[in-house]
XYZ file of C-alpha atoms in Angstrom:
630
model
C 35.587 6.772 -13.044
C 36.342 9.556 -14.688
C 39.761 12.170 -13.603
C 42.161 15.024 -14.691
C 45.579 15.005 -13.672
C 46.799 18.967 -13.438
C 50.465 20.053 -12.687
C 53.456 18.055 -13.184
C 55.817 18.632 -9.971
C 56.185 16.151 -7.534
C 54.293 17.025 -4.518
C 56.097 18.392 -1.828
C 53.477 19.210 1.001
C 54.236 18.103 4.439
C 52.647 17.541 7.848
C 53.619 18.394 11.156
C 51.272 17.340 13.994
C 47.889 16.973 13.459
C 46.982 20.973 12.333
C 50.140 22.027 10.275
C 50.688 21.527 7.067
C 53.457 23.527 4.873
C 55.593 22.799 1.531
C 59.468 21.645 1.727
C 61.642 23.696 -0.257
C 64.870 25.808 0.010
C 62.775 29.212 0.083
C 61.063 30.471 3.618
C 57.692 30.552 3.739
C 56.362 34.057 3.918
C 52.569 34.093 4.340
C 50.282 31.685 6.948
C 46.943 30.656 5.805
C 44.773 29.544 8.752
C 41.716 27.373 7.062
C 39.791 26.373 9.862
C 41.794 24.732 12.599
C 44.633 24.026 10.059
C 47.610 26.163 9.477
C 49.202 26.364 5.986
C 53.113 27.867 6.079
C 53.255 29.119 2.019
C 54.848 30.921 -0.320
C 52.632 34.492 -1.584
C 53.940 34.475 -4.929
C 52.373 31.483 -6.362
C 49.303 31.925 -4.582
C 48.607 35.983 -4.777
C 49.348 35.122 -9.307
C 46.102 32.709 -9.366
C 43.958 34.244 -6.456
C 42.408 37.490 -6.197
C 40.428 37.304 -3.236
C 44.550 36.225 -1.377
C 45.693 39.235 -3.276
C 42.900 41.563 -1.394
C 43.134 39.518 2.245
C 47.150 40.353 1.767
C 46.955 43.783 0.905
C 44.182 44.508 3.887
C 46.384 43.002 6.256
C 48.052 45.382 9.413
C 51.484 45.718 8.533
C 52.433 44.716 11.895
C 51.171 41.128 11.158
C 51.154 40.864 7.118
C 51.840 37.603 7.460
C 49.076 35.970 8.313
C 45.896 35.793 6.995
C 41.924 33.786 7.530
C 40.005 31.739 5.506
C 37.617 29.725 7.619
C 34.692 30.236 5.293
C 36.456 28.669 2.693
C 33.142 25.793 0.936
C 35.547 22.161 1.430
C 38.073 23.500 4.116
C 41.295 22.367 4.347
C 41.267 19.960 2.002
C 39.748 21.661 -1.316
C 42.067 24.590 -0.042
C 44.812 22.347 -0.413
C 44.065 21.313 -3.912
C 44.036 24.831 -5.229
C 46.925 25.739 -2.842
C 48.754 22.857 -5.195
C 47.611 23.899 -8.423
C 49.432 27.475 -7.460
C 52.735 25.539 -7.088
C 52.060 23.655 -10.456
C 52.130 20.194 -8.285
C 50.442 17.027 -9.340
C 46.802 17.379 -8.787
C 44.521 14.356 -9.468
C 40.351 15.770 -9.684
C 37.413 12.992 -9.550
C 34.414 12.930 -8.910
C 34.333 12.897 -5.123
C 36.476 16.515 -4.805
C 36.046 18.080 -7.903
C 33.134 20.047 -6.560
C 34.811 20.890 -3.476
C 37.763 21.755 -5.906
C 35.876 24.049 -8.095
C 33.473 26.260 -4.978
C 37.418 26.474 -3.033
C 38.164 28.057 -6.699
C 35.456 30.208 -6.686
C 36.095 31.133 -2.982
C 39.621 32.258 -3.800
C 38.616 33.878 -7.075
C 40.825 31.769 -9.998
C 39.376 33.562 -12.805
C 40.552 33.648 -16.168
C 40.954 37.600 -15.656
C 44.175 36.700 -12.956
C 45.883 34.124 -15.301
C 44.762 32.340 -18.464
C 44.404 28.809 -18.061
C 43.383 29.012 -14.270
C 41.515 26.701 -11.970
C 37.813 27.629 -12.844
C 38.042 26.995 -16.123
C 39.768 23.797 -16.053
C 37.968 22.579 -13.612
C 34.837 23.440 -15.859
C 36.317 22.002 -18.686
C 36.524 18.816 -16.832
C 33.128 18.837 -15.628
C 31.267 19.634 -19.211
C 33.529 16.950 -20.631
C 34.053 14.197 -18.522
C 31.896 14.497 -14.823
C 28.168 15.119 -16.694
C 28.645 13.080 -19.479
C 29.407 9.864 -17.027
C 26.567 8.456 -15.626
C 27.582 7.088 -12.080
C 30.336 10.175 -11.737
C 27.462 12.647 -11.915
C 25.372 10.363 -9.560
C 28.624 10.845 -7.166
C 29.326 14.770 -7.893
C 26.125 15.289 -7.167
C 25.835 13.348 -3.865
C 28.901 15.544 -2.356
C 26.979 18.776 -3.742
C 24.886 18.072 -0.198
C 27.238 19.942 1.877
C 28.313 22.445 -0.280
C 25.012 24.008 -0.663
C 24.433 26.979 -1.839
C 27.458 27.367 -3.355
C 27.281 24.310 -6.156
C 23.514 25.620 -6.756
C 24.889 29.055 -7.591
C 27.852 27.639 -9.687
C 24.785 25.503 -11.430
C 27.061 22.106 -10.559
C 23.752 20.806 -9.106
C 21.369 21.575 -11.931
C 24.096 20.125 -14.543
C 24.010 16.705 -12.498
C 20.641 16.410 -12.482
C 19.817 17.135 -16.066
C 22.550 15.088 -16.803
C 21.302 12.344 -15.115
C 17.655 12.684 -16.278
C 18.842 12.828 -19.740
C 20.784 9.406 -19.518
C 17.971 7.290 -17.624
C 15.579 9.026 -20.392
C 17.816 7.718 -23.651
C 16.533 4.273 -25.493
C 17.980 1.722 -24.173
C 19.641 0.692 -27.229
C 21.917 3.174 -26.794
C 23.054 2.438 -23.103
C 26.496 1.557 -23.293
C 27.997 2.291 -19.809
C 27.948 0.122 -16.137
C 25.034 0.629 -14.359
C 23.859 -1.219 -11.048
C 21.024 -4.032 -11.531
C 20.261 -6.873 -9.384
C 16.409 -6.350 -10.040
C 13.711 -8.444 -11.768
C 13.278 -7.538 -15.343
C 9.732 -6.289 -16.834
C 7.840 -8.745 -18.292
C 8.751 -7.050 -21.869
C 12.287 -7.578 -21.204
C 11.576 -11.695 -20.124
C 10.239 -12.274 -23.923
C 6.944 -12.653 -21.555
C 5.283 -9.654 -22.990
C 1.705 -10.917 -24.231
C 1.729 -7.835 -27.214
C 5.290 -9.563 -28.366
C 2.958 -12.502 -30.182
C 5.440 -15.278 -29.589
C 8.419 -12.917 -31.383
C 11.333 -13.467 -29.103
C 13.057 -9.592 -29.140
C 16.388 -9.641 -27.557
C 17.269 -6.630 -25.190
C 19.926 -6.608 -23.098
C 19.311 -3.678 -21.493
C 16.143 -3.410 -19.549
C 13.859 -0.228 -19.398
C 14.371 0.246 -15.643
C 18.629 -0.261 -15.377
C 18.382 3.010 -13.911
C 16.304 2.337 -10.716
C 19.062 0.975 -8.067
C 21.928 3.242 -9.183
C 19.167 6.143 -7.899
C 18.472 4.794 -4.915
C 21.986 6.419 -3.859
C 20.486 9.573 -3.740
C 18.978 11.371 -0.694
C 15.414 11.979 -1.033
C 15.536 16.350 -2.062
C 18.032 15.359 -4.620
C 16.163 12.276 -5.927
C 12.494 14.077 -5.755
C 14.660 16.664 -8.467
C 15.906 14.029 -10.264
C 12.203 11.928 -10.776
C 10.704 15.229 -11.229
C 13.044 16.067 -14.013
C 12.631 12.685 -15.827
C 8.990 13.024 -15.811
C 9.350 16.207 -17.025
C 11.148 14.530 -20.084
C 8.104 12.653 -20.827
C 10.534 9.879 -22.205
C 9.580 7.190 -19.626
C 6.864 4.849 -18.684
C 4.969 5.654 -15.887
C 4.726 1.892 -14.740
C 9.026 2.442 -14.836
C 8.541 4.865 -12.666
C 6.696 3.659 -10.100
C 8.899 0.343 -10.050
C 11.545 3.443 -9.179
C 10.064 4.706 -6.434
C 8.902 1.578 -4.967
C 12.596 0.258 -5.056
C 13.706 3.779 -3.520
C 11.293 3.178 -0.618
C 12.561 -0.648 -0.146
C 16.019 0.682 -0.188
C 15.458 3.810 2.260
C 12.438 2.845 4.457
C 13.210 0.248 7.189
C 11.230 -2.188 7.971
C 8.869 -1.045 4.975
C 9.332 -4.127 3.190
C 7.409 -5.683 5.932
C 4.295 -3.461 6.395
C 6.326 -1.400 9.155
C 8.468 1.415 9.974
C 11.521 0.454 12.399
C 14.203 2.951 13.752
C 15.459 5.936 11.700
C 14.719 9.535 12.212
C 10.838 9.359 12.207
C 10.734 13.140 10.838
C 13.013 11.981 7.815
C 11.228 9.347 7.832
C 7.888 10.961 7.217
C 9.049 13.227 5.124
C 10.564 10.915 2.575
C 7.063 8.841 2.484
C 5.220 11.665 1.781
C 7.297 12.898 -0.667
C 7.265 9.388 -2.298
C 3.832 10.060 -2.426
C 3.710 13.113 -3.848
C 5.555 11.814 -6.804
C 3.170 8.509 -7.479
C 2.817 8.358 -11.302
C -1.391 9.695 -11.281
C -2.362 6.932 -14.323
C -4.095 4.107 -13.003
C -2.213 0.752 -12.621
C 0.973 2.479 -12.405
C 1.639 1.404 -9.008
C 0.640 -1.361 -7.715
C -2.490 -1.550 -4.735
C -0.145 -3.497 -2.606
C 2.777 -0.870 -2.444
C 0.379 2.318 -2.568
C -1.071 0.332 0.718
C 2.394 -0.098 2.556
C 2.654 3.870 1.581
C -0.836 4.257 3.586
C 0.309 2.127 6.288
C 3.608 3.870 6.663
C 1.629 7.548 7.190
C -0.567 6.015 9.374
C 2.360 4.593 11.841
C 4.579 7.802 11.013
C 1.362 10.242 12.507
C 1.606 12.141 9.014
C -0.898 14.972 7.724
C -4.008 14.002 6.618
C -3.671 15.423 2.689
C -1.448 12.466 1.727
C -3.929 9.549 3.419
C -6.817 11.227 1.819
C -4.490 11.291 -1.716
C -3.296 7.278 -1.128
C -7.213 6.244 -0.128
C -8.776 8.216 -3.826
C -5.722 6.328 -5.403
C -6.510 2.695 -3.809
C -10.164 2.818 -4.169
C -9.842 3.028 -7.956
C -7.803 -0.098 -8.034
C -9.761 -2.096 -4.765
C -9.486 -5.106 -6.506
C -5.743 -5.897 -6.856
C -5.519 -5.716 -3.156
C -5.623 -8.774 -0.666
C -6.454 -8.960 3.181
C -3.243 -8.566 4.382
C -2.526 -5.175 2.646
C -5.374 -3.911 4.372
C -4.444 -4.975 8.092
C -3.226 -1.233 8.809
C -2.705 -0.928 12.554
C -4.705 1.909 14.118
C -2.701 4.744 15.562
C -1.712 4.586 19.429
C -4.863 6.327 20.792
C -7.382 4.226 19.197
C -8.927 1.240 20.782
C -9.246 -0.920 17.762
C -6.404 -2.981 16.675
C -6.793 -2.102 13.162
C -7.730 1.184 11.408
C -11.192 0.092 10.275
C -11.875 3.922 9.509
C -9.855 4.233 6.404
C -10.509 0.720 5.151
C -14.386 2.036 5.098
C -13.279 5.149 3.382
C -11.282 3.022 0.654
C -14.153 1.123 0.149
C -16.256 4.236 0.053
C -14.160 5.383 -2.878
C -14.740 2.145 -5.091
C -17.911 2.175 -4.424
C -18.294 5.565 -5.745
C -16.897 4.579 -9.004
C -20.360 2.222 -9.341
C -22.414 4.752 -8.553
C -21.785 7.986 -10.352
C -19.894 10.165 -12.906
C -17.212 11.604 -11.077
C -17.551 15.421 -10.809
C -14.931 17.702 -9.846
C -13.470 17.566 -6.292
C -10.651 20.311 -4.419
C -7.791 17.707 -4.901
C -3.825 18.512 -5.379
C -2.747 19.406 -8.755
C -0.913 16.644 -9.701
C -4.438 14.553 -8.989
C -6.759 16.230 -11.778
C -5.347 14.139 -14.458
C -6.223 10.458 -12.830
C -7.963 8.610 -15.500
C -10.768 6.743 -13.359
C -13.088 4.228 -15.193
C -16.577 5.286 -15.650
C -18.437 1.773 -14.368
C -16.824 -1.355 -12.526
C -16.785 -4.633 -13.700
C -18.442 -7.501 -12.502
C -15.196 -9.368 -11.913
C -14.133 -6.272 -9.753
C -17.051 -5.760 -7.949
C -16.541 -9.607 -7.044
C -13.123 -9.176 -5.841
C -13.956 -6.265 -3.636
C -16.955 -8.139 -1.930
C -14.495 -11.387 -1.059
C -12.035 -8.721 -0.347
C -14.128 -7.252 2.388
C -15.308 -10.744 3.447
C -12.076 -11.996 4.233
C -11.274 -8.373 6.054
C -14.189 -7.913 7.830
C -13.287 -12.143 9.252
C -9.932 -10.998 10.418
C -11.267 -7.604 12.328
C -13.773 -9.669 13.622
C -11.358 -11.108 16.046
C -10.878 -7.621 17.923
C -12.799 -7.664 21.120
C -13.218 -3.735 20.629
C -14.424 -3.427 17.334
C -17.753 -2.129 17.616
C -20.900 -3.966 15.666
C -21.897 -0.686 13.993
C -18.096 -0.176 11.764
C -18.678 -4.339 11.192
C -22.130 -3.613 10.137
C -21.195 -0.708 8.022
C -18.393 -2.150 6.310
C -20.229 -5.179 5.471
C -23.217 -2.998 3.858
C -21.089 -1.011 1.572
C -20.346 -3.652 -0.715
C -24.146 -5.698 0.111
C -25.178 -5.069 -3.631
C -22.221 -6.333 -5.245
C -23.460 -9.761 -6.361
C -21.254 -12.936 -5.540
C -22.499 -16.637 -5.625
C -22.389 -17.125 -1.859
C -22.028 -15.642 0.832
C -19.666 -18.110 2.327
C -17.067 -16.035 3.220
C -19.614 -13.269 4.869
C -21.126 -16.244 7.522
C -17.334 -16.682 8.438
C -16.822 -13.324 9.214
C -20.427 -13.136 11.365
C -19.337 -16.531 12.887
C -15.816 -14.949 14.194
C -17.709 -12.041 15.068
C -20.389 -13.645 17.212
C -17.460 -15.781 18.654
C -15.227 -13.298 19.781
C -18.295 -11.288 21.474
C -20.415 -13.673 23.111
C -22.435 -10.707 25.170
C -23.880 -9.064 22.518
C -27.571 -8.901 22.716
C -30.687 -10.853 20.411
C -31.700 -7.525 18.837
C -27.453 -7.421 17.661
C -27.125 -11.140 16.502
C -30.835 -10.250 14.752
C -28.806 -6.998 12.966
C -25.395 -8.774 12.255
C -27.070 -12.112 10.924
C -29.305 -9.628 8.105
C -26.002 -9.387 6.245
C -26.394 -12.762 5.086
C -28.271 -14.735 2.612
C -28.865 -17.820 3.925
C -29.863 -19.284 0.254
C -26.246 -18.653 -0.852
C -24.587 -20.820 1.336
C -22.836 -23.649 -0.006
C -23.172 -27.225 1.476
C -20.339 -27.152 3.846
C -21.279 -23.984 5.328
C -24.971 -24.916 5.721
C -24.110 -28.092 7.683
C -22.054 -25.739 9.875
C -24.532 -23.192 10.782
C -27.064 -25.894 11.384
C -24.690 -27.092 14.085
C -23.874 -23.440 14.983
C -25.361 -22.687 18.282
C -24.085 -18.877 18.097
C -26.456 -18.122 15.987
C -30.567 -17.359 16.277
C -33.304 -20.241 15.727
C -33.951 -18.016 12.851
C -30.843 -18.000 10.953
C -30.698 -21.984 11.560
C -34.074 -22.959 10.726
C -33.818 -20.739 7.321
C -30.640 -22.797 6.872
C -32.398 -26.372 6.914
C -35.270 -24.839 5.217
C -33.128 -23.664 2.315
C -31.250 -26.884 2.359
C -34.284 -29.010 1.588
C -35.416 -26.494 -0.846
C -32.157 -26.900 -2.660
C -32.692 -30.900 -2.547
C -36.480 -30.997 -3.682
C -35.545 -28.677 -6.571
C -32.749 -30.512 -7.288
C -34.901 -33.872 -7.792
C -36.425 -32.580 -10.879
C -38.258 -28.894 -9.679
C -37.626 -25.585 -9.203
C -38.628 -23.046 -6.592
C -40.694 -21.295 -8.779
C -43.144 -24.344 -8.870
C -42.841 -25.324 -5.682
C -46.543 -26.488 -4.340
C -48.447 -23.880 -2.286
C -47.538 -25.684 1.304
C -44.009 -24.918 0.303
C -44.062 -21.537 -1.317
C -45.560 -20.725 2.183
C -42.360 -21.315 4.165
C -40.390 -19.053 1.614
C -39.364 -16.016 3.131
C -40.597 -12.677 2.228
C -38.280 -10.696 -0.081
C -39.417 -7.601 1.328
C -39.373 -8.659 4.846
C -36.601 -6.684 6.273
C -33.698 -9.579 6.505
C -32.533 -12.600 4.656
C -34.292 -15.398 4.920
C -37.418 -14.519 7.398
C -39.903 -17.368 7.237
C -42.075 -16.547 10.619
C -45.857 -16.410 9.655
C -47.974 -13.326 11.646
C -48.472 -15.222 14.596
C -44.430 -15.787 15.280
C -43.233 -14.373 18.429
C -40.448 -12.405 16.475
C -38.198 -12.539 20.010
C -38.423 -16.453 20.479
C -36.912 -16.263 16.712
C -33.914 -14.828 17.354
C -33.322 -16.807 20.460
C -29.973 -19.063 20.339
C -31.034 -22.749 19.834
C -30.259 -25.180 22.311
C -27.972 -28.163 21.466
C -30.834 -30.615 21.249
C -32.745 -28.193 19.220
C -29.714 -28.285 16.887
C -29.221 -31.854 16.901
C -32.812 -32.301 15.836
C -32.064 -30.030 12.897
C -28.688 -31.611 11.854
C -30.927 -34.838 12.025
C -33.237 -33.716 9.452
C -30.747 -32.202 7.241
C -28.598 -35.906 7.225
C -32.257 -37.392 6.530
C -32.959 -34.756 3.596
C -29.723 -35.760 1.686
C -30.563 -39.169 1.854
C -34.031 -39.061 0.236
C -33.309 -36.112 -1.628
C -30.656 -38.609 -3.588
C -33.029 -41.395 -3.725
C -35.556 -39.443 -5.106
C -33.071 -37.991 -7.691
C -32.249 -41.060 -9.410
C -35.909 -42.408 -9.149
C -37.984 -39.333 -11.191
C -40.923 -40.262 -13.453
C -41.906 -36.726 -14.339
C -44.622 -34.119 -13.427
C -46.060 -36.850 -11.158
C -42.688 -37.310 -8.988
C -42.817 -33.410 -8.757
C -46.009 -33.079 -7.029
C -44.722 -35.671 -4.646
C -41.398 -34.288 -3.733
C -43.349 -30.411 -3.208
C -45.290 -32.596 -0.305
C -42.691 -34.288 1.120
C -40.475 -31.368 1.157
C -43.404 -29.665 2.549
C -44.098 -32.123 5.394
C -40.248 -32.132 6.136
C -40.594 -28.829 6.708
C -43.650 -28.727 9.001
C -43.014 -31.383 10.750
C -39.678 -29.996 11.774
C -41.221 -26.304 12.585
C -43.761 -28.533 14.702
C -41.623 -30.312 17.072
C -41.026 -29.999 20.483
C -39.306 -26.912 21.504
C -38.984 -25.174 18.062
C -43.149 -25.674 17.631
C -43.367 -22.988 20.653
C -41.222 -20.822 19.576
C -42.498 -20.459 15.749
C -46.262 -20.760 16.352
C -47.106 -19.792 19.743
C -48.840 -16.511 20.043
C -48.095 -13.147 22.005
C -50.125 -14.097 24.997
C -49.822 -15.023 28.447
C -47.958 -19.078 27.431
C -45.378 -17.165 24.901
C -43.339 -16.810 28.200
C -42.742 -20.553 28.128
C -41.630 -20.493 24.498
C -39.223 -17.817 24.737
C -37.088 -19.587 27.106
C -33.648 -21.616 25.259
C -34.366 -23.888 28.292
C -37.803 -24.144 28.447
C -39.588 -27.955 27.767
C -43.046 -26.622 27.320
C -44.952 -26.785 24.274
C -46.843 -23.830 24.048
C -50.318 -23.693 24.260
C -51.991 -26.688 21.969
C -55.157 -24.508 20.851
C -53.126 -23.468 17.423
C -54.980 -24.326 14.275
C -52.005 -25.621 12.543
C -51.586 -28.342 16.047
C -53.751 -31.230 14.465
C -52.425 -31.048 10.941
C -48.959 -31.540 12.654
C -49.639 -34.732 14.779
C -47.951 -36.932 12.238
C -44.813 -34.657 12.528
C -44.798 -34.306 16.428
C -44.707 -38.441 16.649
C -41.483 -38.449 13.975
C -39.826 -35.868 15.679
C -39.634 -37.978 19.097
C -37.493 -40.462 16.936
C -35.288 -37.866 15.663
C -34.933 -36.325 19.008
């Protein structure tokens, strides 16, 4: 730390009690100076030489009490008082960095101009600032922390301008030429960890790393450290990616709890203020700032009750980097007066924005200033479009668990990102699954909507052995799992779906039919098919799937050609029919609208349905080897 010794007699102020304070010498003291609730017992000479504002309190003084004078306005009180009261004695003076601004507004206070004496207490003061206090870096981080309670007075004497551009200038310099202590205890950039992909295996030694800067700032209370930020951007000298590692370690440091997705004690205006302001100053290129921090930023507005401007700012930001976020990020809790646990409203307008990117050039929308120069890409990627859909997969399975979350947001949020292409929908039949668990009353027509999200041909093994056991869901859904099951098996002997035979290419659902996976023919009563199986219906099932894998794998290593083909397309076919045929799932696919459909649309119903369908004697075969499956 940098300091200026001025004066060179021994100090020879004393105390008396706790509120007087006067200098020992052989003279009498002639004047009182009352500085608050402190009384001074001086000496007018010394003082009325370097002061001209004493000069004018003396000489406006009654004559009955010339003696005494008041100075409780005086920016530092007592103590910077003191300090100039010294340098008017010529005693030892020592100025740092923590009281040379009081030091220098007292001086200003009490007028020590160069027109009273040459050589006075302004100017040196000034002297010592230019060349010691700005060109240090961590004294002008200090001076300009005690500016704070000197206001206005050190932004009229320019102290706090000074600090700030000196500070600016020294975090903007190449780091080659760093040479002072600074404050680090961060993780370096990858450039700086020779892991820099661009470096080409050339190890480059730096010792100092771009962002040695970040933590000493952190000191800094937010209006000061907005200026400072402001003032480095401004300088165009650093990285934007630096600076938003600065601001994300200024909101670890200030914010607490933020570090773990919540705001805990503190003043919650402050509080709010300093998040939005963080905000405000969010580098606008994309990828400066990572998905996951702008997303604590979004979380903390949300549980702070801030304005809508910067949610609606954060959301535009995330959208255009979805893909970097994970399901955790976007667990924001709703506000107090919602019913939801979890703010499924903004998620859905986050997802709105990527989607956006897919779907049009941007045009020109009323956004802040500092917004107008995002750089947005002009399409998606596959590989982000991918990420988003699992994204929302894996979100849409943890909301699912709310009691109160309604089917129409789960519905919504799930159709958004419906023509983003993924291999299978795995992760989309987990979320239904949890849904249909956690609210067992909702009714056939709403199992009918929520199970049209899914595919049913892009489920993977595992999950199609689950959902064939899965007695939340409709006959439909289950029976279009089997079905697509033993397509996958026959077509994996040696054919494909394309060339299927005719019996088989019947069962296929329609692509136009409304949902996934619908294989009813027009006599189907539509109701019985999104009934919820009962558990012998879906032991018969899981019976013919375990069947299917074993002659699907016999028949795999035992192909002889076009021949073999023809064969599997029947078998598959009979498979099929046999099962549609048997005892309680025969009613419920085939029976007609009349008077007997009553019977079939029961779960718990053992009839059969009336036996007058066409399809009945081409199925007898079936019926008898579904009694030894059942």
């Amino acid at each position: 730390m940098k300091f200026m010794k001025l004066g060179s007699k021994p100090n020879s102020f004393q105390t008396e009690g706790s509120n007087v304070r006067y200098v020992a010498t052989e003279l009498a003291t002639d004047i009182i100076v009352n500085v608050g609730d402190m009384k001074f017992y001086l000496h007018k000479f010394p003082l009325l030489s370097k002061s001209a504002r004493l000069q004018k309190l003396v000489s406006n003084t009654n004559e009955e009490n010339n003696d005494e004078i008041h100075i409780p306005d005086i920016p530092g009180g007592p103590a910077a008082f003191e300090i100039c009261a010294k340098f008017c004695y010529g005693m030892t003076v020592t100025l740092n960095a923590y009281n040379v601004v009081a030091a220098r507004c007292a001086a200003e206070y009490l007028e020590m101009h160069e027109t009273i004496e040459k050589g006075n207490l302004v100017y040196k003061i000034d002297v010592f600032l230019t060349s010691s206090i700005f060109r240090s870096w961590k004294d002008s981080i200090i001076t300009l922390q005690t500016t704070k309670s000197l206001l206005p007075w050190c932004e009229e004497l320019k102290v706090v301008s000074h600090c700030i551009d000196s500070i600016a200038s020294k975090a903007s310099i190449d780091t080659s030429r760093v040479e002072w202590s600074y404050t680090y205890n961060r993780k370096k950039l990858p450039s700086e960890n020779w892991t820099d992909p661009d470096w080409k295996g050339v190890r480059k030694y730096q010792v100092v790393p771009k962002d040695w800067w970040v933590e000493d700032l952190c000191e800094l209370e937010i209006d000061f450290y907005k200026r400072v930020i402001v003032t480095i951007k401004t300088k165009g000298k650093i990285s934007n990616d630096v600076i938003g590692e600065a601001l994300k370690a200024y909101a670890f440091r200030r914010l607490p709890g933020f570090s773990k997705g919540m705001i805990q004690g503190g003043d919650a205006i402050k509080n709010r203020s300093l998040v939005e302001t963080i905000v405000w100053l969010l580098p606008t290129d994309k990828g400066s700032v990572s998905c996951s921090f702008m997303l604590k930023l979004l979380r903390a507005l949300v549980s702070l009750d801030s304005g809508e401007m910067g949610k609606r700012e954060l959301v535009k930001r995330i959208g255009r980097q979805l893909e970097e976020a994970s399901v955790p990020d976007l667990l924001i809790r709703a506000p107090g007066d919602e019913t939801t646990i979890y703010d499924v409203d903004i998620v859905q307008n986050i997802v709105e924005e990527f989607v956006m990117l897919d779907r049009s050039v941007h045009t020109d929308l009323p956004v802040a200033e500092e917004l107008k120069e995002i750089k947005s890409p002009r399409f998606v990627s596959d590989a982000s479009k991918l990420s988003v859909a699992k994204l929302v997969d894996g979100y849409l399975a943890e909301i699912a668990r709310d009691p109160n979350l309604s089917l129409s947001k789960f519905i919504c949020l799930a159709e958004m990102v419906s023509s983003f292409s993924r291999p299978h929908h795995d992760g989309l039949y987990r979320a239904i699954d949890m849904y249909l668990k956690e609210h067992p009353a909702i009714s056939k027509s709403e199992r009918k909507k929520i199970c049209r999200l899914m595919d049913c041909k892009k489920l993977s093994v595992d999950a199609c052995m689950h959902a064939v056991q899965n007695e939340r869901l409709p006959l439909r859904v289950v029976v279009q799992v089997l079905f697509f099951e033993q397509v996958r098996a026959a077509t994996s002997a040696g054919g494909r779906t394309a060339e299927l035979s005719g019996n088989v290419r019947t069962l296929l659902p329609q692509e136009n039919g409304g949902s996934h996976g619908s294989s009813r023919s027009a006599t189907t009563n539509t109701e019985d098919w999104d009934a919820v199986p009962t558990a012998e219906e879906l032991k018969a099932l899981k019976g013919e799937l375990a069947s299917l894998r074993l002659e699907g794998g016999g028949r795999g290593s035992n192909r002889h050609g076009n021949d073999d083909k023809s064969t599997i397309d029947k078998a598959a076919a009979n498979k099929i029919r046999g099962l549609l045929m048997s005892k309680k799932i025969f009613t419920k696919l085939w029976s007609s609208k009349g008077g007997q459909s009553e019977n079939s649309s029961s779960d718990t119903s053992d009839s059969l349905g009336s036996t007058n369908n066409p399809e009945d004697t081409k199925s007898t075969p079936s019926r008898s080897r579904r009694h030894s499956v059942s």
